[in-house]
Coordinates of C-alpha atoms and ligand atoms in Angstrom, one line a residue:
S17 CA -33.8 32.4 -194.7
I18 CA -34.6 28.6 -195.8
V19 CA -36.3 28.5 -199.2
Y20 CA -38.7 25.8 -201.4
L21 CA -37.5 24.8 -204.7
N22 CA -38.5 22.4 -206.8
G23 CA -38.9 19.8 -204.0
D24 CA -36.1 21.1 -201.0
F25 CA -36.2 23.3 -198.7
I26 CA -33.0 24.9 -199.1
P27 CA -30.8 28.3 -198.0
A28 CA -31.8 30.9 -200.2
A29 CA -28.0 31.7 -201.3
E30 CA -28.8 27.6 -202.3
A31 CA -30.7 28.0 -205.1
R32 CA -30.2 28.2 -208.4
I33 CA -32.8 28.4 -211.3
S34 CA -31.4 28.5 -215.0
P35 CA -31.2 31.6 -217.1
M36 CA -32.7 29.2 -219.9
D37 CA -36.4 28.8 -217.4
R38 CA -39.2 29.8 -219.1
G39 CA -40.7 32.4 -216.2
F40 CA -37.0 34.4 -217.0
L41 CA -37.2 34.6 -220.8
F42 CA -41.1 34.2 -221.3
G43 CA -42.4 35.6 -218.1
D44 CA -44.6 32.2 -218.5
G45 CA -45.6 31.4 -215.0
I46 CA -48.4 32.4 -212.0
Y47 CA -47.0 33.6 -208.3
E48 CA -49.6 33.6 -205.2
V49 CA -48.8 35.8 -202.1
I50 CA -50.0 34.9 -199.3
P51 CA -50.1 36.6 -195.7
S52 CA -50.0 35.5 -192.3
Y53 CA -50.0 37.1 -188.9
N54 CA -48.7 34.9 -185.9
G55 CA -49.0 31.6 -187.9
R56 CA -52.3 32.0 -189.3
F57 CA -52.5 32.2 -193.0
V58 CA -55.5 34.7 -194.4
G59 CA -57.3 33.2 -197.2
F60 CA -55.1 29.9 -197.9
K61 CA -57.4 28.0 -199.7
P62 CA -59.2 30.9 -202.4
H63 CA -55.1 32.3 -202.7
I64 CA -54.6 28.2 -203.6
A65 CA -57.6 27.9 -205.9
R66 CA -56.8 30.8 -208.0
M67 CA -52.8 29.8 -208.1
Q68 CA -54.5 26.2 -209.5
D69 CA -56.5 27.6 -212.0
G70 CA -54.3 30.4 -212.8
L71 CA -51.9 27.2 -213.8
A72 CA -54.9 25.1 -215.4
Q73 CA -55.3 28.3 -218.1
L74 CA -51.8 28.6 -218.5
S75 CA -51.7 24.2 -218.9
I76 CA -49.2 24.0 -216.3
D77 CA -49.3 21.7 -213.9
P78 CA -46.7 21.2 -210.6
G79 CA -48.6 18.2 -209.5
L80 CA -49.1 19.4 -205.8
S81 CA -52.5 19.4 -204.1
L82 CA -54.1 21.7 -201.4
A83 CA -52.4 19.8 -198.8
D84 CA -49.3 19.5 -200.6
W85 CA -49.6 23.3 -201.1
Q86 CA -50.7 23.6 -196.9
A87 CA -47.3 21.5 -195.9
L88 CA -45.5 23.6 -197.6
C89 CA -46.3 26.7 -197.0
Q90 CA -46.7 25.8 -192.9
R91 CA -43.0 24.5 -193.4
L92 CA -41.7 28.2 -194.6
L93 CA -43.3 29.6 -191.8
A94 CA -41.6 27.6 -189.4
D95 CA -38.2 27.3 -190.7
N96 CA -38.7 31.1 -191.1
N97 CA -40.0 32.4 -187.4
G98 CA -36.7 32.9 -186.0
E99 CA -35.7 35.0 -188.8
N100 CA -38.5 36.7 -190.2
G101 CA -40.8 37.1 -186.9
A102 CA -44.6 36.0 -186.2
N103 CA -46.0 38.2 -189.5
Q104 CA -44.3 36.6 -192.4
A105 CA -46.3 36.2 -196.0
V106 CA -45.4 33.5 -198.0
Y107 CA -44.7 34.2 -202.2
I108 CA -45.0 31.2 -204.5
Q109 CA -43.7 31.2 -208.3
V110 CA -44.7 28.9 -210.5
S111 CA -43.4 28.6 -213.9
R112 CA -43.8 26.5 -217.1
G113 CA -40.0 24.8 -216.3
T114 CA -36.5 24.9 -217.9
D115 CA -36.2 24.2 -221.3
T116 CA -32.9 23.7 -223.3
K117 CA -33.5 26.0 -225.7
R118 CA -35.7 29.6 -226.5
N119 CA -38.7 28.5 -228.1
H120 CA -42.2 30.0 -228.4
A121 CA -44.1 27.0 -228.5
F122 CA -45.0 25.2 -225.0
P123 CA -42.1 22.5 -225.0
A124 CA -43.2 18.4 -224.5
N125 CA -42.5 16.6 -221.0
I126 CA -40.6 19.7 -218.8
K127 CA -41.5 19.8 -215.2
A128 CA -42.9 23.4 -213.9
T129 CA -39.9 25.4 -212.0
V130 CA -42.2 25.3 -208.0
F131 CA -39.9 28.4 -206.2
A132 CA -41.4 30.0 -202.5
Y133 CA -40.4 31.9 -199.8
A134 CA -41.6 33.4 -196.6
F135 CA -41.0 37.6 -196.3
P136 CA -41.5 39.5 -193.0
I137 CA -44.6 42.0 -193.8
A138 CA -46.0 45.0 -190.9
A139 CA -48.6 44.1 -187.9
E140 CA -52.0 43.2 -189.0
P141 CA -53.9 46.6 -190.1
L142 CA -56.0 47.6 -187.5
A143 CA -59.7 49.0 -187.5
D144 CA -58.7 52.7 -186.2
K145 CA -58.7 55.9 -188.1
S146 CA -55.8 57.6 -186.7
K147 CA -53.2 54.3 -187.3
A148 CA -54.7 53.2 -191.1
T149 CA -51.8 53.4 -193.5
T150 CA -53.9 56.6 -196.4
Y151 CA -53.1 56.6 -199.9
N152 CA -53.2 59.4 -202.5
V153 CA -53.2 58.2 -206.0
V154 CA -53.6 59.4 -209.7
T155 CA -55.3 58.4 -212.5
G156 CA -54.6 56.7 -216.1
Q157 CA -55.8 54.7 -218.8
D158 CA -55.1 51.2 -218.1
L159 CA -52.4 49.7 -220.9
R160 CA -52.5 46.2 -219.8
W161 CA -53.5 43.3 -221.8
Q162 CA -56.7 41.2 -221.6
R163 CA -55.8 38.6 -219.2
C164 CA -55.9 40.8 -216.1
H165 CA -57.3 38.0 -214.3
I166 CA -54.7 35.4 -214.5
K167 CA -51.9 36.6 -212.0
S168 CA -49.0 36.2 -214.4
T169 CA -45.8 36.8 -213.3
S170 CA -45.1 38.8 -216.8
L171 CA -46.0 41.4 -214.7
L172 CA -44.0 44.4 -217.1
G173 CA -48.0 46.1 -217.9
N174 CA -48.6 46.5 -214.0
V175 CA -45.1 47.7 -213.6
L176 CA -45.0 50.6 -215.6
H177 CA -48.8 51.6 -214.5
Y178 CA -46.9 51.5 -210.9
Q179 CA -44.4 53.4 -211.7
Q180 CA -46.1 56.2 -213.7
G181 CA -48.5 56.8 -210.3
Y182 CA -44.8 56.4 -208.3
A183 CA -43.6 59.3 -210.9
S184 CA -46.3 61.8 -209.9
G185 CA -45.8 61.6 -206.1
A186 CA -48.7 59.2 -206.0
Q187 CA -48.6 55.2 -204.2
E188 CA -51.3 53.5 -206.6
I189 CA -52.9 54.6 -209.4
L190 CA -56.3 53.9 -210.6
L191 CA -56.9 52.4 -214.1
F192 CA -59.8 53.2 -216.7
D193 CA -60.7 51.1 -219.5
K194 CA -61.2 52.6 -222.9
D195 CA -65.1 52.7 -222.5
G196 CA -63.9 55.2 -219.0
N197 CA -64.9 52.3 -216.5
L198 CA -62.8 51.6 -214.0
T199 CA -61.0 48.1 -213.7
E200 CA -57.8 48.1 -211.3
G201 CA -55.0 50.2 -209.6
A202 CA -51.1 48.5 -210.7
A203 CA -51.6 46.4 -207.2
V204 CA -54.7 46.6 -205.9
N205 CA -58.3 46.3 -206.5
V206 CA -60.8 49.3 -205.9
F207 CA -64.0 49.9 -203.6
V208 CA -66.2 53.2 -204.2
I209 CA -68.5 54.6 -201.6
K210 CA -71.1 57.0 -202.2
D211 CA -74.1 57.4 -200.1
G212 CA -73.2 54.7 -198.2
V213 CA -73.2 52.0 -200.7
I214 CA -70.4 50.4 -201.0
A215 CA -69.4 49.5 -205.4
T216 CA -66.3 47.7 -207.3
P217 CA -66.1 46.4 -210.4
P218 CA -67.6 43.0 -211.5
L219 CA -65.1 39.9 -212.5
S220 CA -63.5 40.3 -215.5
N221 CA -60.8 39.4 -218.2
K222 CA -59.6 42.9 -216.9
L223 CA -59.0 42.9 -213.0
L224 CA -57.9 40.0 -211.0
P225 CA -60.1 38.5 -208.6
G226 CA -58.3 39.5 -205.5
I227 CA -59.0 37.4 -202.7
T228 CA -59.3 40.3 -200.2
R229 CA -61.1 41.4 -202.8
L230 CA -63.6 38.5 -202.5
L231 CA -63.0 37.9 -198.3
L232 CA -64.3 42.0 -197.9
L233 CA -67.4 40.9 -200.3
N234 CA -67.9 38.0 -198.9
I235 CA -67.8 39.2 -195.3
L236 CA -70.2 42.7 -196.0
R237 CA -72.7 40.4 -197.2
K238 CA -72.5 38.1 -194.1
H239 CA -72.0 40.1 -191.6
S240 CA -73.3 43.5 -192.4
N241 CA -76.7 45.3 -193.7
I242 CA -74.3 47.4 -196.0
V243 CA -75.4 47.6 -200.3
V244 CA -72.9 46.1 -201.9
E245 CA -72.4 46.1 -205.7
E246 CA -70.3 44.3 -208.0
R247 CA -70.9 46.9 -211.6
D248 CA -68.9 49.3 -214.5
I249 CA -68.4 53.0 -212.0
S250 CA -67.3 55.7 -214.6
E251 CA -64.4 58.3 -213.8
Q252 CA -67.2 60.5 -212.8
E253 CA -67.9 58.1 -209.8
V254 CA -64.4 57.7 -208.8
F255 CA -64.4 61.6 -208.2
A256 CA -67.9 62.1 -206.4
A257 CA -67.5 59.6 -204.1
D258 CA -67.6 59.7 -200.8
E259 CA -64.4 56.9 -199.9
I260 CA -62.4 54.6 -201.7
W261 CA -60.7 52.2 -200.6
L262 CA -58.0 49.9 -202.0
T263 CA -57.4 46.4 -201.3
S264 CA -55.3 43.9 -201.6
S265 CA -53.5 41.0 -199.3
S266 CA -51.0 43.3 -197.7
K267 CA -52.4 46.7 -197.6
E268 CA -56.3 44.7 -196.4
I269 CA -58.2 48.0 -197.0
A270 CA -56.8 50.9 -197.4
P271 CA -58.5 54.5 -197.4
V272 CA -57.3 56.7 -200.5
L273 CA -57.4 60.4 -199.0
K274 CA -56.2 62.0 -202.8
V275 CA -57.1 61.1 -206.9
N276 CA -55.3 63.7 -208.8
E277 CA -55.4 67.0 -207.4
H278 CA -58.9 65.9 -205.8
T279 CA -59.8 65.5 -202.4
V280 CA -61.9 62.8 -201.9
G281 CA -65.0 62.9 -199.4
T282 CA -63.9 64.8 -196.6
G283 CA -60.0 63.8 -196.6
E284 CA -60.5 61.9 -193.6
V285 CA -60.5 58.0 -192.6
G286 CA -64.2 57.6 -193.7
D287 CA -67.1 55.7 -191.5
V288 CA -67.6 52.9 -194.0
W289 CA -64.1 52.1 -193.8
L290 CA -64.0 52.0 -190.0
A291 CA -66.8 49.5 -189.8
A292 CA -65.7 47.5 -192.9
Q293 CA -61.8 47.2 -191.5
Q294 CA -63.4 46.1 -188.0
L295 CA -65.8 43.1 -189.9
F296 CA -62.9 42.4 -192.0
S297 CA -60.8 42.5 -188.9
V298 CA -62.8 39.7 -186.8
H299 CA -63.9 37.3 -190.0
K300 CA -60.6 37.4 -192.2
Y301 CA -59.7 34.0 -191.4
D302 CA -63.1 32.6 -191.6
E303 CA -62.2 31.3 -195.6
Ligands
PLP28 N1 -55.0 43.4 -208.7 C1 -53.7 43.6 -209.3 C2 -53.5 43.7 -210.2 C3 -53.2 42.4 -208.1 O1 -51.4 42.9 -208.5 C4 -52.8 42.3 -207.1 C5 -52.1 41.7 -205.3 O2 -51.1 41.7 -205.7 C6 -54.3 42.4 -206.7 C7 -55.2 43.0 -207.5 C8 -55.1 42.3 -205.4 O3 -54.6 40.6 -205.0 P1 -55.0 40.6 -203.5 O4 -56.1 41.0 -203.0 O5 -55.4 38.6 -203.5 O6 -53.6 40.6 -203.0

């Protein structure tokens, strides 16, 4: 495959990054994953805006504009279409760059390392109850840091939580803060549905501002009469929910059927999910 590294489009086997890169030594960087289907990106602008925002918070400036990112990502799709097929996601990672020594302080005058590659993804999720990929999850205390709104490449906290769920036989984990409020999953945002009302935790330093979350909220508010709330959600509400969904760029809206040993709602994919995924499938390219 062809990857992008610091200005060049090169075969993946030729891409080289120094072990002195701060992305490797410190996880000092930001990443992004943008899905595309048949050459069309989902949420391209908000994905790039979130990345630019994260980079600004870390004072990393790769010097690329939205138009530059657009050209770069479109070229990766085009160059890898033959190998990956029509559905590809682009992974972007920008680190602070390569230093001559390992030193915590930001070095002066180093250039950011910019890496991006395209990889194949499954066909777009369908708004069809019988075809939905469903999830079983467990619950746990959120033990990550207090800057979860930054899409940092320092993912050890998330990796450990993901593994915690995986080791319990689940495919995700719902995390709760020390006050008992839901934050998110290891790699997903979470929605809870009760009596036809959709709720999701409000944005804060405790969770990633997911682009699927953003698109879904915008679409529901613009194209449906379903009540949507951004508010604190207790563990009790999670267990009393009619439906629970996980959202991410790769999953879109994924129904959860089991939390620990507890069956969610009727134990089947719900009607609100169907309505939401239908609207999402139609309008996800709007932004
Ligand atoms: N929360 C975390 C911790 C994530 O890593 C991700 C994405 O992988 C999400 C939420 C969902 O974000 P998005 O919808 O932008 O993919």
